[in-house]
PDB file of C-alpha atoms in Angstrom:
ATOM      1  CA  GLU A   1     180.497 217.987 114.975  1.00 78.00           C
ATOM      2  CA  ASP A   2     181.853 220.058 112.094  1.00 83.00           C
ATOM      3  CA  LYS A   3     185.499 219.412 111.298  1.00 91.00           C
ATOM      4  CA  VAL A   4     188.115 221.122 109.131  1.00 96.00           C
ATOM      5  CA  VAL A   5     191.539 219.593 108.486  1.00 97.00           C
ATOM      6  CA  GLN A   6     194.321 221.479 106.765  1.00 97.00           C
ATOM      7  CA  SER A   7     197.527 220.093 105.348  1.00 97.00           C
ATOM      8  CA  PRO A   8     200.381 220.490 105.503  1.00 97.00           C
ATOM      9  CA  LEU A   9     200.554 222.224 108.884  1.00 96.00           C
ATOM     10  CA  SER A  10     203.735 223.983 107.836  1.00 97.00           C
ATOM     11  CA  LEU A  11     205.627 224.494 104.624  1.00 96.00           C
ATOM     12  CA  VAL A  12     208.925 226.155 103.709  1.00 98.00           C
ATOM     13  CA  VAL A  13     209.533 227.141 100.091  1.00 97.00           C
ATOM     14  CA  HIS A  14     211.856 229.380  98.116  1.00 97.00           C
ATOM     15  CA  GLU A  15     210.725 232.555  96.411  1.00 97.00           C
ATOM     16  CA  GLY A  16     209.276 231.788  93.006  1.00 97.00           C
ATOM     17  CA  ASP A  17     207.973 228.348  93.958  1.00 97.00           C
ATOM     18  CA  THR A  18     204.325 227.367  93.523  1.00 98.00           C
ATOM     19  CA  VAL A  19     202.505 225.967  96.549  1.00 98.00           C
ATOM     20  CA  THR A  20     199.232 224.120  97.057  1.00 98.00           C
ATOM     21  CA  LEU A  21     197.504 224.191 100.417  1.00 98.00           C
ATOM     22  CA  ASN A  22     194.811 221.650 101.216  1.00 98.00           C
ATOM     23  CA  CYS A  23     191.626 221.827 103.220  1.00 98.00           C
ATOM     24  CA  SER A  24     189.211 218.941 103.801  1.00 97.00           C
ATOM     25  CA  TYR A  25     186.012 219.220 105.761  1.00 96.00           C
ATOM     26  CA  GLU A  26     183.100 217.366 107.279  1.00 93.00           C
ATOM     27  CA  VAL A  27     180.084 219.536 107.913  1.00 87.00           C
ATOM     28  CA  THR A  28     176.349 219.136 108.038  1.00 83.00           C
ATOM     29  CA  ASN A  29     174.466 221.466 105.694  1.00 83.00           C
ATOM     30  CA  PHE A  30     177.481 223.069 104.048  1.00 87.00           C
ATOM     31  CA  ARG A  31     176.982 226.704 103.086  1.00 87.00           C
ATOM     32  CA  SER A  32     180.405 228.071 102.187  1.00 90.00           C
ATOM     33  CA  LEU A  33     184.152 227.610 102.542  1.00 94.00           C
ATOM     34  CA  LEU A  34     186.400 230.566 103.180  1.00 94.00           C
ATOM     35  CA  TRP A  35     190.146 231.131 103.044  1.00 96.00           C
ATOM     36  CA  TYR A  36     191.868 233.697 105.236  1.00 96.00           C
ATOM     37  CA  LYS A  37     195.470 234.885 105.485  1.00 97.00           C
ATOM     38  CA  GLN A  38     196.806 235.615 108.971  1.00 95.00           C
ATOM     39  CA  GLU A  39     200.037 237.436 109.580  1.00 91.00           C
ATOM     40  CA  LYS A  40     200.853 238.768 113.039  1.00 79.00           C
ATOM     41  CA  LYS A  41     197.374 240.155 113.412  1.00 79.00           C
ATOM     42  CA  ALA A  42     193.789 239.534 112.400  1.00 85.00           C
ATOM     43  CA  PRO A  43     192.836 237.085 109.637  1.00 92.00           C
ATOM     44  CA  THR A  44     192.190 238.865 106.354  1.00 92.00           C
ATOM     45  CA  PHE A  45     189.651 237.512 103.905  1.00 92.00           C
ATOM     46  CA  LEU A  46     190.914 235.926 100.679  1.00 95.00           C
ATOM     47  CA  PHE A  47     188.176 233.851  99.052  1.00 93.00           C
ATOM     48  CA  MET A  48     184.697 232.526  99.611  1.00 93.00           C
ATOM     49  CA  LEU A  49     183.621 229.396  97.730  1.00 94.00           C
ATOM     50  CA  THR A  50     180.143 227.958  97.509  1.00 90.00           C
ATOM     51  CA  SER A  51     180.026 226.048  94.212  1.00 87.00           C
ATOM     52  CA  SER A  52     182.122 223.123  93.030  1.00 88.00           C
ATOM     53  CA  GLY A  53     184.556 223.488  90.186  1.00 86.00           C
ATOM     54  CA  ILE A  54     184.488 227.277  89.899  1.00 88.00           C
ATOM     55  CA  GLU A  55     187.948 228.720  90.399  1.00 91.00           C
ATOM     56  CA  LYS A  56     188.285 231.963  92.282  1.00 93.00           C
ATOM     57  CA  LYS A  57     191.374 233.966  91.382  1.00 95.00           C
ATOM     58  CA  SER A  58     193.079 237.032  92.766  1.00 94.00           C
ATOM     59  CA  GLY A  59     196.485 237.848  91.362  1.00 96.00           C
ATOM     60  CA  ARG A  60     198.822 234.964  92.131  1.00 97.00           C
ATOM     61  CA  LEU A  61     196.303 233.263  94.419  1.00 98.00           C
ATOM     62  CA  SER A  62     193.557 230.930  93.294  1.00 97.00           C
ATOM     63  CA  SER A  63     191.214 228.504  94.970  1.00 97.00           C
ATOM     64  CA  ILE A  64     188.735 225.841  94.004  1.00 96.00           C
ATOM     65  CA  LEU A  65     186.174 223.738  95.839  1.00 95.00           C
ATOM     66  CA  ASP A  66     185.129 220.109  95.344  1.00 94.00           C
ATOM     67  CA  LYS A  67     181.848 219.545  97.174  1.00 90.00           C
ATOM     68  CA  LYS A  68     181.689 215.880  96.198  1.00 92.00           C
ATOM     69  CA  GLU A  69     185.073 215.025  97.703  1.00 92.00           C
ATOM     70  CA  LEU A  70     184.709 217.673 100.439  1.00 94.00           C
ATOM     71  CA  PHE A  71     187.925 219.577  99.951  1.00 95.00           C
ATOM     72  CA  SER A  72     189.379 222.796  98.704  1.00 97.00           C
ATOM     73  CA  ILE A  73     192.824 223.858  97.582  1.00 98.00           C
ATOM     74  CA  LEU A  74     194.537 227.218  97.674  1.00 98.00           C
ATOM     75  CA  ASN A  75     197.280 227.756  95.103  1.00 98.00           C
ATOM     76  CA  ILE A  76     199.915 230.444  95.265  1.00 98.00           C
ATOM     77  CA  THR A  77     202.157 230.847  92.220  1.00 98.00           C
ATOM     78  CA  ALA A  78     205.493 232.672  92.057  1.00 98.00           C
ATOM     79  CA  THR A  79     205.619 232.965  95.841  1.00 98.00           C
ATOM     80  CA  GLN A  80     207.122 236.061  97.461  1.00 97.00           C
ATOM     81  CA  THR A  81     208.422 236.623 100.991  1.00 97.00           C
ATOM     82  CA  GLY A  82     205.306 238.696 101.637  1.00 96.00           C
ATOM     83  CA  ASP A  83     203.227 235.539 101.224  1.00 97.00           C
ATOM     84  CA  SER A  84     204.701 234.200 104.473  1.00 97.00           C
ATOM     85  CA  ALA A  85     201.736 233.801 106.802  1.00 97.00           C
ATOM     86  CA  ILE A  86     199.313 231.309 108.271  1.00 97.00           C
ATOM     87  CA  TYR A  87     196.567 230.393 105.810  1.00 98.00           C
ATOM     88  CA  LEU A  88     193.302 229.470 107.482  1.00 97.00           C
ATOM     89  CA  CYS A  89     190.447 227.511 105.964  1.00 97.00           C
ATOM     90  CA  ALA A  90     186.966 227.805 107.489  1.00 95.00           C
ATOM     91  CA  VAL A  91     183.571 226.347 106.704  1.00 93.00           C
ATOM     92  CA  GLU A  92     180.159 227.738 107.419  1.00 88.00           C
ATOM     93  CA  ALA A  93     177.051 225.575 107.802  1.00 81.00           C
ATOM     94  CA  SER A  94     173.415 226.541 107.485  1.00 73.00           C
ATOM     95  CA  GLY A  95     170.696 225.467 109.883  1.00 64.00           C
ATOM     96  CA  ALA A  96     171.235 224.969 113.610  1.00 57.00           C
ATOM     97  CA  GLY A  97     174.601 226.433 114.552  1.00 53.00           C
ATOM     98  CA  SER A  98     174.637 228.441 111.393  1.00 60.00           C
ATOM     99  CA  TYR A  99     176.658 231.549 110.691  1.00 71.00           C
ATOM    100  CA  GLN A 100     179.580 230.575 112.849  1.00 78.00           C
ATOM    101  CA  LEU A 101     182.812 229.620 111.124  1.00 86.00           C
ATOM    102  CA  THR A 102     184.645 226.403 111.979  1.00 91.00           C
ATOM    103  CA  PHE A 103     188.350 226.865 111.302  1.00 94.00           C
ATOM    104  CA  GLY A 104     191.153 224.446 110.627  1.00 96.00           C
ATOM    105  CA  LYS A 105     194.464 224.788 112.441  1.00 96.00           C
ATOM    106  CA  GLY A 106     196.006 226.594 109.503  1.00 96.00           C
ATOM    107  CA  THR A 107     199.016 226.055 107.264  1.00 97.00           C
ATOM    108  CA  LYS A 108     202.080 228.090 108.204  1.00 97.00           C
ATOM    109  CA  LEU A 109     203.828 229.087 104.986  1.00 98.00           C
ATOM    110  CA  SER A 110     207.371 230.418 105.093  1.00 97.00           C
ATOM    111  CA  VAL A 111     208.845 231.806 101.880  1.00 98.00           C
ATOM    112  CA  ILE A 112     212.607 232.243 101.985  1.00 97.00           C
ATOM    113  CA  PRO A 113     214.566 234.440  99.565  1.00 94.00           C
TER     114      PRO A 113
ATOM    115  CA  ASP B   1     190.078 253.532 109.576  1.00 54.00           C
ATOM    116  CA  THR B   2     186.623 252.008 109.049  1.00 73.00           C
ATOM    117  CA  GLY B   3     187.526 248.413 109.912  1.00 91.00           C
ATOM    118  CA  VAL B   4     186.741 246.398 113.027  1.00 95.00           C
ATOM    119  CA  SER B   5     188.524 247.770 116.084  1.00 95.00           C
ATOM    120  CA  GLN B   6     189.221 246.134 119.431  1.00 97.00           C
ATOM    121  CA  ASP B   7     190.393 247.511 122.733  1.00 97.00           C
ATOM    122  CA  PRO B   8     192.704 246.885 124.475  1.00 97.00           C
ATOM    123  CA  ARG B   9     195.164 245.217 122.143  1.00 95.00           C
ATOM    124  CA  HIS B  10     196.986 243.564 125.021  1.00 96.00           C
ATOM    125  CA  LYS B  11     195.928 242.742 128.568  1.00 97.00           C
ATOM    126  CA  ILE B  12     197.943 241.133 131.325  1.00 98.00           C
ATOM    127  CA  THR B  13     196.015 240.167 134.423  1.00 98.00           C
ATOM    128  CA  LYS B  14     196.450 238.048 137.508  1.00 97.00           C
ATOM    129  CA  ARG B  15     194.492 234.853 137.941  1.00 97.00           C
ATOM    130  CA  GLY B  16     191.152 235.486 139.590  1.00 97.00           C
ATOM    131  CA  GLN B  17     190.706 239.022 138.232  1.00 98.00           C
ATOM    132  CA  ASN B  18     187.904 240.070 135.904  1.00 98.00           C
ATOM    133  CA  VAL B  19     188.640 241.514 132.474  1.00 98.00           C
ATOM    134  CA  THR B  20     186.479 243.202 129.849  1.00 98.00           C
ATOM    135  CA  PHE B  21     187.225 243.652 126.158  1.00 98.00           C
ATOM    136  CA  ARG B  22     185.494 245.896 123.661  1.00 98.00           C
ATOM    137  CA  CYS B  23     184.799 245.440 119.969  1.00 98.00           C
ATOM    138  CA  ASP B  24     183.561 248.095 117.545  1.00 97.00           C
ATOM    139  CA  PRO B  25     182.353 246.464 114.316  1.00 96.00           C
ATOM    140  CA  ILE B  26     182.179 248.010 110.867  1.00 93.00           C
ATOM    141  CA  SER B  27     179.340 250.491 111.224  1.00 90.00           C
ATOM    142  CA  GLU B  28     176.746 248.989 108.879  1.00 87.00           C
ATOM    143  CA  HIS B  29     177.399 245.388 109.937  1.00 91.00           C
ATOM    144  CA  ASN B  30     174.591 243.931 112.023  1.00 90.00           C
ATOM    145  CA  ARG B  31     176.274 240.615 112.857  1.00 92.00           C
ATOM    146  CA  LEU B  32     179.099 240.471 115.360  1.00 94.00           C
ATOM    147  CA  TYR B  33     181.134 237.416 116.407  1.00 94.00           C
ATOM    148  CA  TRP B  34     183.633 236.607 119.130  1.00 96.00           C
ATOM    149  CA  TYR B  35     186.337 233.974 118.604  1.00 95.00           C
ATOM    150  CA  ARG B  36     189.243 232.762 120.706  1.00 96.00           C
ATOM    151  CA  GLN B  37     192.557 231.686 119.201  1.00 95.00           C
ATOM    152  CA  THR B  38     195.394 229.888 120.967  1.00 94.00           C
ATOM    153  CA  LEU B  39     198.856 229.216 119.603  1.00 90.00           C
ATOM    154  CA  GLY B  40     198.871 226.732 116.755  1.00 89.00           C
ATOM    155  CA  GLN B  41     195.102 226.647 116.458  1.00 92.00           C
ATOM    156  CA  GLY B  42     192.568 228.325 114.238  1.00 93.00           C
ATOM    157  CA  PRO B  43     190.035 230.714 115.767  1.00 94.00           C
ATOM    158  CA  GLU B  44     187.350 228.972 117.835  1.00 93.00           C
ATOM    159  CA  PHE B  45     183.794 230.326 117.847  1.00 91.00           C
ATOM    160  CA  LEU B  46     182.530 231.712 121.168  1.00 93.00           C
ATOM    161  CA  THR B  47     179.307 233.615 120.478  1.00 93.00           C
ATOM    162  CA  TYR B  48     177.508 235.831 117.984  1.00 90.00           C
ATOM    163  CA  PHE B  49     174.984 238.642 117.878  1.00 92.00           C
ATOM    164  CA  GLN B  50     172.550 239.830 115.281  1.00 91.00           C
ATOM    165  CA  ASN B  51     171.909 243.437 116.196  1.00 91.00           C
ATOM    166  CA  GLU B  52     171.519 243.397 119.998  1.00 92.00           C
ATOM    167  CA  ALA B  53     170.324 239.778 120.237  1.00 92.00           C
ATOM    168  CA  GLN B  54     172.803 237.113 121.263  1.00 91.00           C
ATOM    169  CA  LEU B  55     171.709 234.241 119.019  1.00 87.00           C
ATOM    170  CA  GLU B  56     174.248 231.558 119.777  1.00 85.00           C
ATOM    171  CA  LYS B  57     176.864 230.605 122.336  1.00 87.00           C
ATOM    172  CA  SER B  58     179.425 227.854 122.011  1.00 87.00           C
ATOM    173  CA  ARG B  59     178.926 224.861 124.286  1.00 82.00           C
ATOM    174  CA  LEU B  60     182.559 225.352 125.210  1.00 75.00           C
ATOM    175  CA  LEU B  61     181.871 228.788 126.673  1.00 82.00           C
ATOM    176  CA  SER B  62     182.055 228.628 130.437  1.00 88.00           C
ATOM    177  CA  ASP B  63     179.670 230.540 132.711  1.00 92.00           C
ATOM    178  CA  ARG B  64     182.553 232.860 133.548  1.00 95.00           C
ATOM    179  CA  PHE B  65     182.240 234.366 130.067  1.00 96.00           C
ATOM    180  CA  SER B  66     179.535 236.852 129.186  1.00 95.00           C
ATOM    181  CA  ALA B  67     179.028 239.076 126.181  1.00 96.00           C
ATOM    182  CA  GLU B  68     176.731 241.980 125.472  1.00 96.00           C
ATOM    183  CA  ARG B  69     175.815 244.205 122.571  1.00 96.00           C
ATOM    184  CA  PRO B  70     173.348 246.563 124.231  1.00 90.00           C
ATOM    185  CA  LYS B  71     172.562 248.935 121.375  1.00 87.00           C
ATOM    186  CA  GLY B  72     173.413 246.689 118.476  1.00 86.00           C
ATOM    187  CA  SER B  73     176.657 248.535 117.824  1.00 91.00           C
ATOM    188  CA  PHE B  74     179.760 247.827 119.942  1.00 96.00           C
ATOM    189  CA  SER B  75     180.079 244.662 122.007  1.00 97.00           C
ATOM    190  CA  THR B  76     181.859 243.736 125.218  1.00 97.00           C
ATOM    191  CA  LEU B  77     183.213 240.375 126.304  1.00 97.00           C
ATOM    192  CA  GLU B  78     183.781 239.891 130.034  1.00 97.00           C
ATOM    193  CA  ILE B  79     185.696 237.077 131.654  1.00 97.00           C
ATOM    194  CA  GLN B  80     185.211 236.687 135.387  1.00 97.00           C
ATOM    195  CA  ARG B  81     187.673 234.998 137.739  1.00 97.00           C
ATOM    196  CA  THR B  82     190.245 234.525 134.987  1.00 97.00           C
ATOM    197  CA  GLU B  83     192.259 231.319 134.812  1.00 96.00           C
ATOM    198  CA  GLN B  84     195.584 230.659 133.127  1.00 96.00           C
ATOM    199  CA  GLY B  85     193.770 228.612 130.501  1.00 95.00           C
ATOM    200  CA  ASP B  86     191.966 231.779 129.405  1.00 96.00           C
ATOM    201  CA  SER B  87     195.227 233.139 127.983  1.00 97.00           C
ATOM    202  CA  ALA B  88     194.593 233.530 124.253  1.00 96.00           C
ATOM    203  CA  MET B  89     193.913 236.000 121.471  1.00 96.00           C
ATOM    204  CA  TYR B  90     190.292 237.130 121.509  1.00 97.00           C
ATOM    205  CA  LEU B  91     189.108 238.090 118.040  1.00 96.00           C
ATOM    206  CA  CYS B  92     186.013 239.982 117.057  1.00 97.00           C
ATOM    207  CA  ALA B  93     184.522 239.836 113.566  1.00 95.00           C
ATOM    208  CA  SER B  94     181.542 241.449 111.873  1.00 94.00           C
ATOM    209  CA  CYS B  95     179.529 241.063 108.707  1.00 91.00           C
ATOM    210  CA  LEU B  96     176.242 241.981 107.094  1.00 86.00           C
ATOM    211  CA  ALA B  97     173.339 239.578 107.531  1.00 78.00           C
ATOM    212  CA  GLY B  98     173.294 237.261 104.538  1.00 74.00           C
ATOM    213  CA  ALA B  99     176.929 237.928 103.678  1.00 72.00           C
ATOM    214  CA  TYR B 100     179.460 235.148 103.880  1.00 71.00           C
ATOM    215  CA  GLU B 101     182.729 236.857 104.642  1.00 84.00           C
ATOM    216  CA  GLN B 102     183.449 238.021 108.159  1.00 89.00           C
ATOM    217  CA  TYR B 103     185.890 240.870 108.730  1.00 92.00           C
ATOM    218  CA  PHE B 104     188.168 240.484 111.717  1.00 94.00           C
ATOM    219  CA  GLY B 105     189.542 243.008 114.155  1.00 95.00           C
ATOM    220  CA  PRO B 106     193.174 243.034 115.340  1.00 94.00           C
ATOM    221  CA  GLY B 107     192.342 241.027 118.457  1.00 95.00           C
ATOM    222  CA  THR B 108     192.984 241.416 122.176  1.00 97.00           C
ATOM    223  CA  ARG B 109     195.824 239.284 123.478  1.00 96.00           C
ATOM    224  CA  LEU B 110     195.089 238.196 127.046  1.00 97.00           C
ATOM    225  CA  THR B 111     197.799 236.837 129.317  1.00 97.00           C
ATOM    226  CA  VAL B 112     196.737 235.479 132.703  1.00 97.00           C
ATOM    227  CA  THR B 113     199.613 235.111 135.160  1.00 96.00           C
TER     228      THR B 113
END
């Protein structure tokens, strides 16, 4: 059974801090790993990673995948209160059971002024 | 707004009643997914369609749940004889075949009393 574990489950930081969110996975026939941000509504897409060692970057957010060690990290630099949200990691597998996403429980990030 | 839409946004029902939710995907997206999310958990896969064909259902999906996508556009999810354990956020997502990222709707929050 595919499994995604995120850590920490919750995190409180001050504005301006840098945070690193972790995601480890066990999946048969890995296809991709995705990061989503969820505020009080639907998850919104952040990154999709398929290859090891290639950093994806968008503004203050960046992410990288290690397919050998089966984990990914999401970095947020110079955090702002608007970054407060639940960050979800999901993996997609190819083959039987493909195309569905298996999500972790999420990391709840709270950024205080 | 050309994103994924869901209706209703909130539904309160008494145990034993039937409920039906609707999802309208992004118009050119041929894949449509249903997920369920409870407090403190990531979204959990329920079922998915490619065009009008339902290609996969979660083993966790009870016989009380049924989904349709009759013309390959909008989809409905029906829950018969609701139970308190069905209380959750029901999320719909869509994507293009071959694409990795799924785009989520705002969800329908179901409360069974």
